[in-house]
N, CA, C and O atoms as a MOPAC input file, in Angstrom:
PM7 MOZYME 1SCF
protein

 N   -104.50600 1    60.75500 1   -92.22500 1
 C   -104.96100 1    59.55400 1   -91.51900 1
 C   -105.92800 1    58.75100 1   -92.38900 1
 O   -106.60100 1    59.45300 1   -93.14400 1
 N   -106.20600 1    57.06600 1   -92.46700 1
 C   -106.75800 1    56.24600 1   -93.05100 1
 C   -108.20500 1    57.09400 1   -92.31700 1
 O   -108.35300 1    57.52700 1   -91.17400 1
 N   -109.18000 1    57.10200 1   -93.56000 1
 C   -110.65600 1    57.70100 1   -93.58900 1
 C   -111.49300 1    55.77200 1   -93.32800 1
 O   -112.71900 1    55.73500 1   -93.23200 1
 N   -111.05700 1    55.03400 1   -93.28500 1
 C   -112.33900 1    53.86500 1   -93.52800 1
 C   -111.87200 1    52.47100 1   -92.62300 1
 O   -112.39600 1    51.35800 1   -92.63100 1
 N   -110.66500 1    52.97300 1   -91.83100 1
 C   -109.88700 1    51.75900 1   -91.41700 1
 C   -110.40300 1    51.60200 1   -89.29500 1
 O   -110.22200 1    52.58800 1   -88.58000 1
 N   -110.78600 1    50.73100 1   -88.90100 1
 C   -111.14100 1    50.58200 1   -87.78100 1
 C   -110.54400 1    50.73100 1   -86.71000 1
 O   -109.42900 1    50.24600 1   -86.89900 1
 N   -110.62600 1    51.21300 1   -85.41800 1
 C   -109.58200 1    51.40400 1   -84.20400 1
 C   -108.94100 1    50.22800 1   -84.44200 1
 O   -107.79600 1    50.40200 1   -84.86000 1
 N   -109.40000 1    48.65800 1   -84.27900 1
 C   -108.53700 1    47.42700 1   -84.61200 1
 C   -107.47400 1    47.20300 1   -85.42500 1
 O   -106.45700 1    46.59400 1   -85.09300 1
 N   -107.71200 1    47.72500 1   -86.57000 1
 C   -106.99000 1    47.55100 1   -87.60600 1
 C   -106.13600 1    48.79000 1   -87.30400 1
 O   -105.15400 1    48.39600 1   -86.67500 1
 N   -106.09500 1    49.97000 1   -87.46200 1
 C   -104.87400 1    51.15600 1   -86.68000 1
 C   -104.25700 1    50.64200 1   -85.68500 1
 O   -103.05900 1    50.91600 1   -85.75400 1
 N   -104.53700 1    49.98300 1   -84.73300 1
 C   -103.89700 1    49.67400 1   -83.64000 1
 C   -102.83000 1    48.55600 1   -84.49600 1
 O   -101.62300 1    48.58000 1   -84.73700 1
 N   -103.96200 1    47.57100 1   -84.81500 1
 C   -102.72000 1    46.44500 1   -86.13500 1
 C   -101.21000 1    46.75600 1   -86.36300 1
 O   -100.14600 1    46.25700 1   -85.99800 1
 N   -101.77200 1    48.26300 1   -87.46500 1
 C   -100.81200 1    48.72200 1   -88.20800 1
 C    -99.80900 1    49.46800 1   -87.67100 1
 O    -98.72100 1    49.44000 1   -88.24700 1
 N   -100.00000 1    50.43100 1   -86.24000 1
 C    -99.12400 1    50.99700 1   -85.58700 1
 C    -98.19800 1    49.94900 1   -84.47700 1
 O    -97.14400 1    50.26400 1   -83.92300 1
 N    -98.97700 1    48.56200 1   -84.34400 1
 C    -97.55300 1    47.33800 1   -83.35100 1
 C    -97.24700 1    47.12800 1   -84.80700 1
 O    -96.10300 1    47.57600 1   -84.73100 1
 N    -97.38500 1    46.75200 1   -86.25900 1
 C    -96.66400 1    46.15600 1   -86.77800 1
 C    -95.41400 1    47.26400 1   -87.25500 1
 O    -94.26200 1    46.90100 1   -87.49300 1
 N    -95.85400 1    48.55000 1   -87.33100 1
 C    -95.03100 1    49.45300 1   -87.55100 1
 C    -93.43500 1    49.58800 1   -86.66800 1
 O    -92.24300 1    49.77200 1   -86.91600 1
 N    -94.34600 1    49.36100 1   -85.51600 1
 C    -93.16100 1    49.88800 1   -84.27100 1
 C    -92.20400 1    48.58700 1   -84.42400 1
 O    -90.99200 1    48.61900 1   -84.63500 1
 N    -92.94600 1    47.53700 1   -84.28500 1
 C    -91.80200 1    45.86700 1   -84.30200 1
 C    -91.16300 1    45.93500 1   -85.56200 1
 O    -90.07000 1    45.37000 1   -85.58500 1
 N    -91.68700 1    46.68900 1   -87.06300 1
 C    -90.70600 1    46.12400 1   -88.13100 1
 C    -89.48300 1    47.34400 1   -87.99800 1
 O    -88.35900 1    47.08400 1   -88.42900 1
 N    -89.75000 1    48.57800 1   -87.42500 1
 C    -89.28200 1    49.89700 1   -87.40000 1
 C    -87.99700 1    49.46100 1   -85.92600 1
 O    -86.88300 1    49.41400 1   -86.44800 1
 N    -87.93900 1    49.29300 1   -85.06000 1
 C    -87.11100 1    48.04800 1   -83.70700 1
 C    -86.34600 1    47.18900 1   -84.92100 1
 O    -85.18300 1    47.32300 1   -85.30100 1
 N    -87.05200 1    46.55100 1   -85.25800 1
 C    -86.48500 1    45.05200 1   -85.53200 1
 C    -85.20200 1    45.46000 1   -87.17400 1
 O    -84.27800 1    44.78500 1   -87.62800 1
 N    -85.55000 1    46.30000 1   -87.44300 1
 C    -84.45000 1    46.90700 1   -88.94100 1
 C    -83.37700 1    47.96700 1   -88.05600 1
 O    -82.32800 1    48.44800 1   -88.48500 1
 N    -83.95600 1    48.15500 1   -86.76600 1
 C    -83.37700 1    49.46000 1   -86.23600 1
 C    -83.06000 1    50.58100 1   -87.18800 1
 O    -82.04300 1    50.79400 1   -87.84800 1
 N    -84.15400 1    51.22100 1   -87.09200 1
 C    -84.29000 1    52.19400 1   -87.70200 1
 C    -83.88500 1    53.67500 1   -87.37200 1
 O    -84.02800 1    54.23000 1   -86.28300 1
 N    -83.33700 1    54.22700 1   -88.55500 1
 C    -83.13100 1    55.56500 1   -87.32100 1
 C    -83.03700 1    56.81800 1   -88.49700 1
 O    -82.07200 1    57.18100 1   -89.16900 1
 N    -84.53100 1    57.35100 1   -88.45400 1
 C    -85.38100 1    58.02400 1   -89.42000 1
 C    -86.54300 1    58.05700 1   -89.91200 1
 O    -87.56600 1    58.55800 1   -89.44300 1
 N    -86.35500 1    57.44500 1   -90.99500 1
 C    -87.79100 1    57.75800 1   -91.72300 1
 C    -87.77500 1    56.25900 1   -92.07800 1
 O    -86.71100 1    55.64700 1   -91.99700 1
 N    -89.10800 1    55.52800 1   -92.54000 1
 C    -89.36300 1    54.17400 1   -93.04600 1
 C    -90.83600 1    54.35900 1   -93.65500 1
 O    -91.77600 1    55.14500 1   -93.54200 1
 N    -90.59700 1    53.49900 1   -94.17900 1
 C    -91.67600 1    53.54900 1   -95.57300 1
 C    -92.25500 1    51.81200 1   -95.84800 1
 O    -91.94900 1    50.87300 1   -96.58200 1
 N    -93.09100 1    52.05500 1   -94.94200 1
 C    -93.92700 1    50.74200 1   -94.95300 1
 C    -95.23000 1    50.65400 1   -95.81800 1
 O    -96.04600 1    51.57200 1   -95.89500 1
 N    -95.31200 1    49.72600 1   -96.31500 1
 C    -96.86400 1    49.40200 1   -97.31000 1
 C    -97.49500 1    48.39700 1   -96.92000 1
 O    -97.03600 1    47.29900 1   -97.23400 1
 N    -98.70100 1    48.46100 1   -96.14100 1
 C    -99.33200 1    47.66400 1   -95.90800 1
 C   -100.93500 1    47.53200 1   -97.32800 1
 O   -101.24000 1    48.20100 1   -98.31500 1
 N   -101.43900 1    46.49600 1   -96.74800 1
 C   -102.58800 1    46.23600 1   -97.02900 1
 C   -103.59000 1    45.47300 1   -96.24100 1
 O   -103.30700 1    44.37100 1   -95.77100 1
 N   -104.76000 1    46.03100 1   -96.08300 1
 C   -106.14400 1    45.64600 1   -95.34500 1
 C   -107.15200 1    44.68700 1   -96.18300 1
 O   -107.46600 1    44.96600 1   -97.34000 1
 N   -107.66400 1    43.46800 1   -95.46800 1
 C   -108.73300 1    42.84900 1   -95.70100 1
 C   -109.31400 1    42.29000 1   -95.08100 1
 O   -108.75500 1    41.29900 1   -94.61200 1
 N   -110.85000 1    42.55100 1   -94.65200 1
 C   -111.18200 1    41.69000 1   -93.44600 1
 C   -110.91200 1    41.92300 1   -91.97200 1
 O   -111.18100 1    41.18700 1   -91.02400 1
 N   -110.40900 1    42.93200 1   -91.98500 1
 C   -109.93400 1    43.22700 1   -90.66300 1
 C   -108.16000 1    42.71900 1   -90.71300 1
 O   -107.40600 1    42.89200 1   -89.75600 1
 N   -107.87300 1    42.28200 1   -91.61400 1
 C   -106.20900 1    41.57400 1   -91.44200 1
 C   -105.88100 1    42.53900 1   -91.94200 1
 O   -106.56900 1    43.17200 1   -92.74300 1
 N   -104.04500 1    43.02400 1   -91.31900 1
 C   -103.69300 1    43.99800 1   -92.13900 1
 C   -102.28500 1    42.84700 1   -92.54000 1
 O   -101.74400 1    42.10800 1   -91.71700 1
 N   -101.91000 1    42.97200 1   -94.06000 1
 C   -100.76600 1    42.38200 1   -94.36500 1
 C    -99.81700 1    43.28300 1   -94.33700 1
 O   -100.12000 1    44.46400 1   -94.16700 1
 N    -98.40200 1    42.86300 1   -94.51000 1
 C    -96.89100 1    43.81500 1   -94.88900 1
 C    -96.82300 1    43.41700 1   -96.06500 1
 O    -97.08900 1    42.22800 1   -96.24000 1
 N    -96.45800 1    44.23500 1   -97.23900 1
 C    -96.05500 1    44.14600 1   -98.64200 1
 C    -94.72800 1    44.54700 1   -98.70700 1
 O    -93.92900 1    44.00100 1   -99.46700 1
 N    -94.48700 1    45.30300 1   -98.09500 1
 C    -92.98200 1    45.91900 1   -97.87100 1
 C    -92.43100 1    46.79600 1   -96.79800 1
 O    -93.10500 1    47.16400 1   -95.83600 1
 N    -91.10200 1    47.13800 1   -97.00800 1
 C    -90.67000 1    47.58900 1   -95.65200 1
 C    -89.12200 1    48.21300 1   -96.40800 1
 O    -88.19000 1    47.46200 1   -96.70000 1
 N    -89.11100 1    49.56800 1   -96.61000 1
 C    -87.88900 1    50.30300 1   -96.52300 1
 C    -87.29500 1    51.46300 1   -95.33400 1
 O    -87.91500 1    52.34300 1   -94.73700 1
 N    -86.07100 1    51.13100 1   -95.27700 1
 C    -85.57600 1    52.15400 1   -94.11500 1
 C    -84.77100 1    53.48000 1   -95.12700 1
 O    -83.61700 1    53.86800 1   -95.31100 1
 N    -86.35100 1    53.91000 1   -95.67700 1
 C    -85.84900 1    55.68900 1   -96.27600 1
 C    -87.36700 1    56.42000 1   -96.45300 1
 O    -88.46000 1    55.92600 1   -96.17400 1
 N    -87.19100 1    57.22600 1   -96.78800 1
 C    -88.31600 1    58.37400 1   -96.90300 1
 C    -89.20100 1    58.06100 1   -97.67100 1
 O    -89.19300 1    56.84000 1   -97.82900 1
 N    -90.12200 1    58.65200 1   -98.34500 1
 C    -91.00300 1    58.31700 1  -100.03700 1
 C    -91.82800 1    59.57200 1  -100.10000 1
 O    -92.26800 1    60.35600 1   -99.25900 1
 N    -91.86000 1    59.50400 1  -100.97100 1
 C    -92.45500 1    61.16400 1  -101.89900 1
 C    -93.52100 1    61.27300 1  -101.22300 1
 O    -93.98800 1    62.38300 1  -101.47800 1
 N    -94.49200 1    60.45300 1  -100.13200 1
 C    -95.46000 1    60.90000 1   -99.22000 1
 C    -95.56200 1    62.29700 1   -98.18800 1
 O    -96.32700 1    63.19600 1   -97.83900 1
 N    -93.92400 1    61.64600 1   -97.95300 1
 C    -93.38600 1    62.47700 1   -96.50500 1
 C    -93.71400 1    64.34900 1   -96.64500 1
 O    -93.99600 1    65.20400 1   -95.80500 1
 N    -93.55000 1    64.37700 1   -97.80100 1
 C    -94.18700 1    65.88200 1   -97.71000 1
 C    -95.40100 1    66.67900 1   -97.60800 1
 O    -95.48100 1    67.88000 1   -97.34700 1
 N    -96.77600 1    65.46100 1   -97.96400 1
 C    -97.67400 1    65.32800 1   -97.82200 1
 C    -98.03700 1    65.05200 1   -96.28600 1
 O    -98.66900 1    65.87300 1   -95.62000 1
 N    -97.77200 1    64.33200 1   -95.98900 1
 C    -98.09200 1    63.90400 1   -94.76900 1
 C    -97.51500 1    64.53800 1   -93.33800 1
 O    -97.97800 1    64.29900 1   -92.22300 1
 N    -96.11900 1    65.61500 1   -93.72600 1
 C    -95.38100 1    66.22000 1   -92.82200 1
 C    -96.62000 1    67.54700 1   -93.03500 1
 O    -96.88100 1    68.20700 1   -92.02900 1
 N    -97.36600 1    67.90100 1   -94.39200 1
 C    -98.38100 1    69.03900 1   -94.04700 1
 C    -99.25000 1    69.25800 1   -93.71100 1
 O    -99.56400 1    70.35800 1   -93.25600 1
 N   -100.43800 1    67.64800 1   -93.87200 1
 C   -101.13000 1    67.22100 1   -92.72200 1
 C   -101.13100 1    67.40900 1   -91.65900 1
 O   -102.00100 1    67.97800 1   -91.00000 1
 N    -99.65200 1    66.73000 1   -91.14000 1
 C    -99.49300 1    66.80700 1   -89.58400 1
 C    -99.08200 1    68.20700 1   -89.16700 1
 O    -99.55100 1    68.67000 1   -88.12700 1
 N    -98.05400 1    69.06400 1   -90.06600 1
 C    -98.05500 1    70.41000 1   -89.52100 1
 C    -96.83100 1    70.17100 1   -88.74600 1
 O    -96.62900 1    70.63600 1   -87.62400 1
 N    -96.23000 1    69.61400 1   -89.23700 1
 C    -94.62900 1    69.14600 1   -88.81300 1
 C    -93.11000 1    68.72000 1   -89.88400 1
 O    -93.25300 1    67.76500 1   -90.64800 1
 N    -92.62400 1    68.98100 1   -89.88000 1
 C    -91.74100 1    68.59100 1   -90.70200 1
 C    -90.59300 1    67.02700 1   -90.45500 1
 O    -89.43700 1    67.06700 1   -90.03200 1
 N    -91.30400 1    65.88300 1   -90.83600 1
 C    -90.92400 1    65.04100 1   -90.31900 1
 C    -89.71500 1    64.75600 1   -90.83200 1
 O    -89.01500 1    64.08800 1   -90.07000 1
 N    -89.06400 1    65.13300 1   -92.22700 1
 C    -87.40100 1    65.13500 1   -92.82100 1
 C    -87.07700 1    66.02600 1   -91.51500 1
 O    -86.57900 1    65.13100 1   -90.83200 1
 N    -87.04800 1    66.61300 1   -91.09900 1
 C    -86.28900 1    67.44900 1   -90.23400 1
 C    -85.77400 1    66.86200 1   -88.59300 1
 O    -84.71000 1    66.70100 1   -87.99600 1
 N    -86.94700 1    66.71100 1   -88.38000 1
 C    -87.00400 1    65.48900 1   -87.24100 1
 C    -86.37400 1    64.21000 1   -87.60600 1
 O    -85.70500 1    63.74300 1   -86.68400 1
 N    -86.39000 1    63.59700 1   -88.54600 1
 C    -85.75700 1    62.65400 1   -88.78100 1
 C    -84.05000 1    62.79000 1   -89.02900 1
 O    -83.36600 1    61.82900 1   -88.67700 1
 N    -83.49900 1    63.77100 1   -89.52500 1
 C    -82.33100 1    64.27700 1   -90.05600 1
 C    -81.68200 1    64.56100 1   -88.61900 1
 O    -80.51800 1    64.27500 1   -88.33900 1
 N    -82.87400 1    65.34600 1   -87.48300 1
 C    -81.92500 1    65.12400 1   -86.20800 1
 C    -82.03600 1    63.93700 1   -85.19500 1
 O    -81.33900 1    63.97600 1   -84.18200 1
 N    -82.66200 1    63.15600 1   -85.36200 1
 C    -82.40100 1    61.55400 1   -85.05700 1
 C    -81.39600 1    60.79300 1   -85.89300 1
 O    -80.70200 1    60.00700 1   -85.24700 1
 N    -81.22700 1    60.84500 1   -86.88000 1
 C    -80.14700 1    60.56100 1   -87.58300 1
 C    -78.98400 1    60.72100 1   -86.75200 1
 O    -78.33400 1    59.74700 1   -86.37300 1
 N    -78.69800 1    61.88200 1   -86.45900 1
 C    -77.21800 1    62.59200 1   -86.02700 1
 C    -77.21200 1    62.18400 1   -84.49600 1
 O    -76.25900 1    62.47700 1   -83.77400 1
 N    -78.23200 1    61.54900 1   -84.07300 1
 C    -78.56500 1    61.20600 1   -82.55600 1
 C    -79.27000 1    61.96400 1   -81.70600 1
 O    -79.21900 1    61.86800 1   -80.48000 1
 N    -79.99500 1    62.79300 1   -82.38300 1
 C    -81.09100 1    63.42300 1   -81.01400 1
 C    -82.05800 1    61.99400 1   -80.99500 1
 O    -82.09400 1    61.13000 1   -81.87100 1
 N    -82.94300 1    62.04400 1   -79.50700 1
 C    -83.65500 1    61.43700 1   -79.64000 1
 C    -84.93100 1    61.86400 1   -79.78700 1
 O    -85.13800 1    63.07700 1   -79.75600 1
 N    -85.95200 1    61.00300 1   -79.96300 1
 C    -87.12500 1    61.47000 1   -80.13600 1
 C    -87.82500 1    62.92400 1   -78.97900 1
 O    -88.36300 1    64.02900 1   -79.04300 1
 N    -87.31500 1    61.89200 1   -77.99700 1
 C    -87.96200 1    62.63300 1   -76.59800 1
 C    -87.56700 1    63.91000 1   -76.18700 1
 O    -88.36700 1    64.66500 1   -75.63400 1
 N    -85.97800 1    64.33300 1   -76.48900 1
 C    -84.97900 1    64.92100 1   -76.36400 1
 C    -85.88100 1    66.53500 1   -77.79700 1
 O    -85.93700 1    67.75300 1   -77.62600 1
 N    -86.41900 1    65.60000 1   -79.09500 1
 C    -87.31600 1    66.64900 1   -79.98400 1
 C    -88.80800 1    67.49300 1   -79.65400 1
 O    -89.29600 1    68.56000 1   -80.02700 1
 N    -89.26800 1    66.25900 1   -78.64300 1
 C    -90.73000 1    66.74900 1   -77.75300 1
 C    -91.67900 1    66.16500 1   -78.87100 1
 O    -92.68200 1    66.78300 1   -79.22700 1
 N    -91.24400 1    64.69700 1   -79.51900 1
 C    -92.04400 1    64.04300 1   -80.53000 1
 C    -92.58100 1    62.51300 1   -79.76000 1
 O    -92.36400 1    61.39600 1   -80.22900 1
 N    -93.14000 1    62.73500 1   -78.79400 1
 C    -93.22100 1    61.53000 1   -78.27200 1
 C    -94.84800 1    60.68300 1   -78.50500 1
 O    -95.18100 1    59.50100 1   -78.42100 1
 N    -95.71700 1    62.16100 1   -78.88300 1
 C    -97.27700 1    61.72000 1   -79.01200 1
 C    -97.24300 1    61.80300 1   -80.68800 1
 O    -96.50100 1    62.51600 1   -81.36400 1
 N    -98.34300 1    60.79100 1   -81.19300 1
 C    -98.22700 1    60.33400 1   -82.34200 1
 C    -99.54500 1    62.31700 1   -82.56200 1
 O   -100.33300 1    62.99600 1   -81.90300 1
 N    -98.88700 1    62.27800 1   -83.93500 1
 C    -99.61300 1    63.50900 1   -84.55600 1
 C   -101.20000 1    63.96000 1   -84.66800 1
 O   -101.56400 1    63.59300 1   -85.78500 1
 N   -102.06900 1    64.46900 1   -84.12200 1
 C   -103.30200 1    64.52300 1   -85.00900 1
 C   -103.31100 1    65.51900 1   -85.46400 1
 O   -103.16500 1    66.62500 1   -84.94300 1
 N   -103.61300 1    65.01500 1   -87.24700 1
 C   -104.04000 1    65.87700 1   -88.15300 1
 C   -105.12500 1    66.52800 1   -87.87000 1
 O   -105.95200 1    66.08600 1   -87.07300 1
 N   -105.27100 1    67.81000 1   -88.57300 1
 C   -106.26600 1    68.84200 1   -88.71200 1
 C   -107.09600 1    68.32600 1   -89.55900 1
 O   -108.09500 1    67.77800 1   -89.09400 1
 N   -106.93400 1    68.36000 1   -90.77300 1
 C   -107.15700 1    67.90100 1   -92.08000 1
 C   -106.18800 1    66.51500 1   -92.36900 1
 O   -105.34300 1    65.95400 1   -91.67300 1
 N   -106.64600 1    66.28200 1   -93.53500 1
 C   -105.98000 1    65.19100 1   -94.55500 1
 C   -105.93500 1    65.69200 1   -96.00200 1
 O   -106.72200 1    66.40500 1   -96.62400 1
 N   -104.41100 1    64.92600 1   -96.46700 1
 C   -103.63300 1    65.53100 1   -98.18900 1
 C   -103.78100 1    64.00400 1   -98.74600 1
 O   -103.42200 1    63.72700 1   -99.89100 1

């Protein structure tokens, strides 16, 4: 999880997540890059695939999110996985 970023700005980044993640219809993993200033968060980019994070961040969370994603792929749904609450980490990688 971002160490310096404000409830405002998380909240930002998780509607812009969900509308660009809807709006590509996504169905997996996505790999968004934002950037913060001022409280603004910008989009720099937006891919519908994984990135060398995901393994980092699947050990953080203590979940394996390729896996979960691989059975949304094939059509499970989220809810159907019992992935419906966003993760809190223990730690941070």
């Amino acid at each position: 999880p971002p160490q310096t970023l404000s409830p405002e700005v998380l909240s930002q980044v998780r509607d812009y997540t969900r509308k660009i993640a809807l709006g590509l219809k996504v169905k997996g993993l996505i790999n968004i890059q934002m950037a913060e200033k001022g409280g603004k968060v910008y989009v720099l980019e937006a891919n519908p695939r994984s990135s060398r994070t995901i393994p980092f961040v699947s050990k953080a969370v203590g979940i394996s999110l390729a896996k979960i994603a691989a059975k949304v792929i094939v059509g499970h749904s989220l809810k159907s996985l019992g992935c419906m609450e966003e993760p809190k980490p223990n730690h941070v990688s």
